PDB file of C-alpha atoms in Angstrom:
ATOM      1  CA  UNK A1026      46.010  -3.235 -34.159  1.00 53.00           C
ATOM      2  CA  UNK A1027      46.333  -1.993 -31.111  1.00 54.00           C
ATOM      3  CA  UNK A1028      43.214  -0.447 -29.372  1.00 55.00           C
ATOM      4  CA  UNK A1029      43.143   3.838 -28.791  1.00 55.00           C
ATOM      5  CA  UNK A1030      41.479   4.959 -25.358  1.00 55.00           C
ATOM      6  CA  UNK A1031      39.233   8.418 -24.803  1.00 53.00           C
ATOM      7  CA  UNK A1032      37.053   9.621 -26.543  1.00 53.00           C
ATOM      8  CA  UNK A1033      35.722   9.244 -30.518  1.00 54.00           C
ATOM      9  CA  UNK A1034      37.289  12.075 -32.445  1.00 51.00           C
ATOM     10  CA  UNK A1035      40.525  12.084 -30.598  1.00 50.00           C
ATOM     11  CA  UNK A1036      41.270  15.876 -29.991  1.00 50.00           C
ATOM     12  CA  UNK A1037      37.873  17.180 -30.573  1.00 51.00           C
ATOM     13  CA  UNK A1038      36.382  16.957 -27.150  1.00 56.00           C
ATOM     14  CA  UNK A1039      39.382  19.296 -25.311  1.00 69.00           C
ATOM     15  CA  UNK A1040      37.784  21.926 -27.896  1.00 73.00           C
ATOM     16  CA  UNK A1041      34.480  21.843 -27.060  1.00 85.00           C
ATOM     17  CA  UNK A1042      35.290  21.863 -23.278  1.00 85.00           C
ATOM     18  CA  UNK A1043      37.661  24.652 -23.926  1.00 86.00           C
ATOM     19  CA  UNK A1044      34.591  26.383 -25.737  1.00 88.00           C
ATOM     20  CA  UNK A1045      32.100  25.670 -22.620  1.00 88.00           C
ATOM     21  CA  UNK A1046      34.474  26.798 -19.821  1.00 89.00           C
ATOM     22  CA  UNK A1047      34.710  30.286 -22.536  1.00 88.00           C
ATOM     23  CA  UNK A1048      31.068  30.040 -22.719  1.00 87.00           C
ATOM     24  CA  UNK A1049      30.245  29.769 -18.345  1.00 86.00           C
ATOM     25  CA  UNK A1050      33.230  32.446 -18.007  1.00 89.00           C
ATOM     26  CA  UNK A1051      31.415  35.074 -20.224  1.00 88.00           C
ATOM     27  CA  UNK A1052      28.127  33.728 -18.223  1.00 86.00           C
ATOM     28  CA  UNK A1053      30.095  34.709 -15.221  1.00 88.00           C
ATOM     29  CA  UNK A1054      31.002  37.967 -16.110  1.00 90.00           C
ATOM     30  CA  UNK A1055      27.590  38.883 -17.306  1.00 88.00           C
ATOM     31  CA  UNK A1056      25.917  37.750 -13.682  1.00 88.00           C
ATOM     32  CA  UNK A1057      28.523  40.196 -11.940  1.00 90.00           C
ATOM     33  CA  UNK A1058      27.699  42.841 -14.289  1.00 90.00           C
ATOM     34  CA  UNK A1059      24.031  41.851 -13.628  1.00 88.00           C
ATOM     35  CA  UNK A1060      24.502  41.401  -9.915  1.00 88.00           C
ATOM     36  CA  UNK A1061      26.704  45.389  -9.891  1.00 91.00           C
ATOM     37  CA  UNK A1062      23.709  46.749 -11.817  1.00 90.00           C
ATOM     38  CA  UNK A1063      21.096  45.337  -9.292  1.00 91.00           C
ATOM     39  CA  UNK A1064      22.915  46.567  -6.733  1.00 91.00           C
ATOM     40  CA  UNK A1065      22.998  50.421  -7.702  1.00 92.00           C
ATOM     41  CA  UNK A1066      18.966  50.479  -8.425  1.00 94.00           C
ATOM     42  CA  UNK A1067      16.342  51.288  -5.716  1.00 95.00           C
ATOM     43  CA  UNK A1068      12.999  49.874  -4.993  1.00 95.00           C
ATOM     44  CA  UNK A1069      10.596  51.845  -3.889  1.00 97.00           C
ATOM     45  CA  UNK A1070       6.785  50.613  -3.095  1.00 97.00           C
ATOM     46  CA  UNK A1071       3.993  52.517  -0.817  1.00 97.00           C
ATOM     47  CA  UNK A1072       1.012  50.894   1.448  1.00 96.00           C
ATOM     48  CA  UNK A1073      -1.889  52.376   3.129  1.00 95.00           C
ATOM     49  CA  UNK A1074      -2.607  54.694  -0.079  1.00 95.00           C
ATOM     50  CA  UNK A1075       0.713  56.230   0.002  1.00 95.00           C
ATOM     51  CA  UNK A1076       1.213  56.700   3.538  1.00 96.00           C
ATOM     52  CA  UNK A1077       3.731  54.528   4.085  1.00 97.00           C
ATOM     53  CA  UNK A1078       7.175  54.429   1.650  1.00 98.00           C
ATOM     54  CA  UNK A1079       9.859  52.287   1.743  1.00 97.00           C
ATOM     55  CA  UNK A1080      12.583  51.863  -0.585  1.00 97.00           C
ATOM     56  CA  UNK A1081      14.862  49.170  -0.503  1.00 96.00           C
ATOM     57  CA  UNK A1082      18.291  48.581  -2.845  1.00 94.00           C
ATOM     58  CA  UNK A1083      19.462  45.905  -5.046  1.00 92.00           C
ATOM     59  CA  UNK A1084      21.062  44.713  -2.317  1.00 92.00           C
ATOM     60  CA  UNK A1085      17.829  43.985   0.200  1.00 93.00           C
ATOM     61  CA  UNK A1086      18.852  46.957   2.460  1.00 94.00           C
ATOM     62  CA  UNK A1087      16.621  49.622   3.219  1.00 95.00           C
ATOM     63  CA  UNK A1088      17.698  52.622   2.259  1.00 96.00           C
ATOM     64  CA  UNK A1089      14.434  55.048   3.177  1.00 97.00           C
ATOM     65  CA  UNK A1090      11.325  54.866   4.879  1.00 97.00           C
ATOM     66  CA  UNK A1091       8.822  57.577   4.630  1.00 97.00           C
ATOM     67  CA  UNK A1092       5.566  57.985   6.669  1.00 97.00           C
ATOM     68  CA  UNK A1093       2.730  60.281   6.500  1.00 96.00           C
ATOM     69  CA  UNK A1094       1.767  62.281   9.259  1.00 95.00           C
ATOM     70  CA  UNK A1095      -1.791  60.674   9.544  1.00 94.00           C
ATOM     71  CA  UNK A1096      -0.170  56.807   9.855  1.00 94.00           C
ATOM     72  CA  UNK A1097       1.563  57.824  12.681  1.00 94.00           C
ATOM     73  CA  UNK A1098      -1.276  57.242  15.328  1.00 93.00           C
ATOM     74  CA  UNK A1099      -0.229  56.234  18.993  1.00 94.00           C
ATOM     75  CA  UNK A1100      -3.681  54.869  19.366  1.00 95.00           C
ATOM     76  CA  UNK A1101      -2.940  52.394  16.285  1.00 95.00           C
ATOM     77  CA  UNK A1102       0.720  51.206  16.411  1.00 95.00           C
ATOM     78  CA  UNK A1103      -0.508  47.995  14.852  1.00 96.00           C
ATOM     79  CA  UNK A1104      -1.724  49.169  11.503  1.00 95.00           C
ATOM     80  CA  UNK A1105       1.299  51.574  10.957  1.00 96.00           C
ATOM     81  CA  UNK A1106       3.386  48.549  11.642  1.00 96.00           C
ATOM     82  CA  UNK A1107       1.583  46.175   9.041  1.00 97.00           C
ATOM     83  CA  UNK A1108       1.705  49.232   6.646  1.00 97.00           C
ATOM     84  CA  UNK A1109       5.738  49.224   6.652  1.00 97.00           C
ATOM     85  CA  UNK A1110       5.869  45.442   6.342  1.00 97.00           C
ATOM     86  CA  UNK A1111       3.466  45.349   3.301  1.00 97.00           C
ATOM     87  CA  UNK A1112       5.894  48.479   1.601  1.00 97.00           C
ATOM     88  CA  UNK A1113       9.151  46.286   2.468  1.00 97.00           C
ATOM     89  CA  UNK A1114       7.537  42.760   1.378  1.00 97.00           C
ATOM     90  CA  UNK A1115       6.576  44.786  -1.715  1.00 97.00           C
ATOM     91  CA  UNK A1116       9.947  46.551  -2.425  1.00 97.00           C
ATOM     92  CA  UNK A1117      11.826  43.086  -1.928  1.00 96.00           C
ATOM     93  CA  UNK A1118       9.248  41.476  -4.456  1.00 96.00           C
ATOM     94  CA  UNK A1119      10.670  44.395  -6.962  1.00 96.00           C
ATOM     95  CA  UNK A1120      13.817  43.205  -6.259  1.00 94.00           C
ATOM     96  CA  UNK A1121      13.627  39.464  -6.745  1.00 94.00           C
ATOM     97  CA  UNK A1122      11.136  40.500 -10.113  1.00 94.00           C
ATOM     98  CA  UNK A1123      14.147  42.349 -11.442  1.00 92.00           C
ATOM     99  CA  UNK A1124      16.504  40.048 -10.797  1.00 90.00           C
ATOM    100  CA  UNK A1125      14.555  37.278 -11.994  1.00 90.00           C
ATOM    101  CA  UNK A1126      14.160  39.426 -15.381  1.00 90.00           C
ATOM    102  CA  UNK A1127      17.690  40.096 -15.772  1.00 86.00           C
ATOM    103  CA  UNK A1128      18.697  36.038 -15.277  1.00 84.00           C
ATOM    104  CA  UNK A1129      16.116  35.162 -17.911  1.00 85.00           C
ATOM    105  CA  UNK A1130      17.592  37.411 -20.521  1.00 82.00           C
ATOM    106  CA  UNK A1131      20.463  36.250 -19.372  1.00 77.00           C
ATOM    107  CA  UNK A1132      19.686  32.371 -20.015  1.00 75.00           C
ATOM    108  CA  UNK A1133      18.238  32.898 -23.058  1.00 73.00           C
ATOM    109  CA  UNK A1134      14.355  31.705 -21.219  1.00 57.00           C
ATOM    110  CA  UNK A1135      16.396  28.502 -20.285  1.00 57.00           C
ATOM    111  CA  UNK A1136      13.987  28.403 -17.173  1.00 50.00           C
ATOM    112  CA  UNK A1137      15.478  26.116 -14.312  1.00 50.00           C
ATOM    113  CA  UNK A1138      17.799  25.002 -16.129  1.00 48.00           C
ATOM    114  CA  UNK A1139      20.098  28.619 -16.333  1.00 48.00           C
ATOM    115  CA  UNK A1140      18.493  29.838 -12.863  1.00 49.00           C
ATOM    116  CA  UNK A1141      19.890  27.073 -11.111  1.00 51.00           C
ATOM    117  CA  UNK A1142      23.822  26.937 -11.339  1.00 50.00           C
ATOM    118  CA  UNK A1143      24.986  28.863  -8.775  1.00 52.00           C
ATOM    119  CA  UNK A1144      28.348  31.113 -10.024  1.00 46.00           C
TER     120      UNK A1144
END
């Protein structure tokens, strides 16, 4: 009797990869439609007690800054410069929240596992 090669089952395994490239395709799709949706929101975070707005898009840009008269002090370029670093740093953290939200729903709360596999 002569001895058959591949895999136990014979045409069961071409299925189930069939089913898991299905399965990372829809994945696929869904992180676009993630990644478009990310995209059109804005982040917006303050400093200084409000003084100091920034908001940033899905896409890391900055989109507005907006300063209050009283930051704006010739004598003090220092602190109005921390004060728009700690609204961007704080507008980008939004961002990476929300898009670390929307992969975990995603993943099903897969952890590493989903977060890693770069599509």
């Amino acid at each position: 009797m002569a001895k058959r090669g591949g895999f136990p089952g014979g045409m069961g395994m071409p299925g189930n990869m069939n089913n898991l490239m299905k399965q990372a395709q829809k994945m696929q799709k869904q992180m676009e439609e993630n990644q478009k949706t990310l995209e059109e929101k804005a982040f917006t975070a303050s400093a200084g007690g409000g003084a100091v707005e920034v908001t940033i898009s899905g896409k890391k840009e900055i989109t507005k800054v907006k300063l209050a008269e009283e930051v704006v002090d010739p004598d003090d370029i220092e602190m109005l410069e921390d004060l728009i670093m700690a609204a961007c740093n704080e507008a980008l953290r939004q961002v990476e929240e929300e898009s670390a939200t929307m992969m975990s729903k995603m993943t099903g709360g897969l952890g590493g596992m989903g977060g890693g596999i770069p599509f």
